[in-house]
Amino acid sequence: MISAGEIWESESFLPVVALVVGTITAAISTWASLHAAHPRLRLVYGMPSATALMSALPAVVPTLAVSWGTQILVHPHVVQVRVANTGRRDILRGAFDGNQPIGIDVGEPILAVLATSSPCPSSTAGSELLIPPRLLKKDEALTFSLLVDGAAPRLVGCRAQLNDVEVHNEADDARQAAVRLAVLTRVGVAIATFGLVLWIATLV
């Protein structure tokens, strides 16, 4: 049986380690070079929460009602919608093709925009939140609180005509990131295993 001391003291072990480290370093350097040469413009959107205002209260207080102006709301919700520039550069106003707004559909009629995380003009059309063309700085995130009347508000989609900008659902992005991390982990384990096999082969 080979001891840990014999592994570290072996003359063939260090070259193998150097080979493995060199391979990993070269791969990372190549990826970093491509990453820097092609900076991406990237916009993500999501719906972090949809809170029912009535919840279980009608069963306790049958006469309780929520209204907006003169309208009695049947299924009132406060919905949070988030838009963020997660790319490596600002998204300029000129990137909005045809001066068209970003439209985020929450699946139920929007009655009002209650609040925003920072000053940002917006409007609504049916179930869509409309964000007009504007500068979105790198790492900038906008959150909108919407009053919605509908049984099942949900993130239907995003309508964004932006030139050279990748547009992604935030939830899909998180899943893809987890998959990429798993793949990188497996590649790292495979390279380390390969290096160990090479070293053991030199001892036989």
mmCIF file of C-alpha atoms in Angstrom, residues 44 50 113 145 155:
data_model
loop_
_atom_site.group_PDB
_atom_site.id
_atom_site.type_symbol
_atom_site.label_atom_id
_atom_site.label_comp_id
_atom_site.label_asym_id
_atom_site.label_seq_id
_atom_site.Cartn_x
_atom_site.Cartn_y
_atom_site.Cartn_z
ATOM 1 C CA VAL A 44 -33.130 39.181 -16.785
ATOM 2 C CA ALA A 50 -47.356 37.255 -5.663
ATOM 3 C CA VAL A 113 -48.195 50.292 -10.160
ATOM 4 C CA SER A 145 -44.985 46.400 -6.925
ATOM 5 C CA LEU A 155 -45.025 35.191 -15.123
#
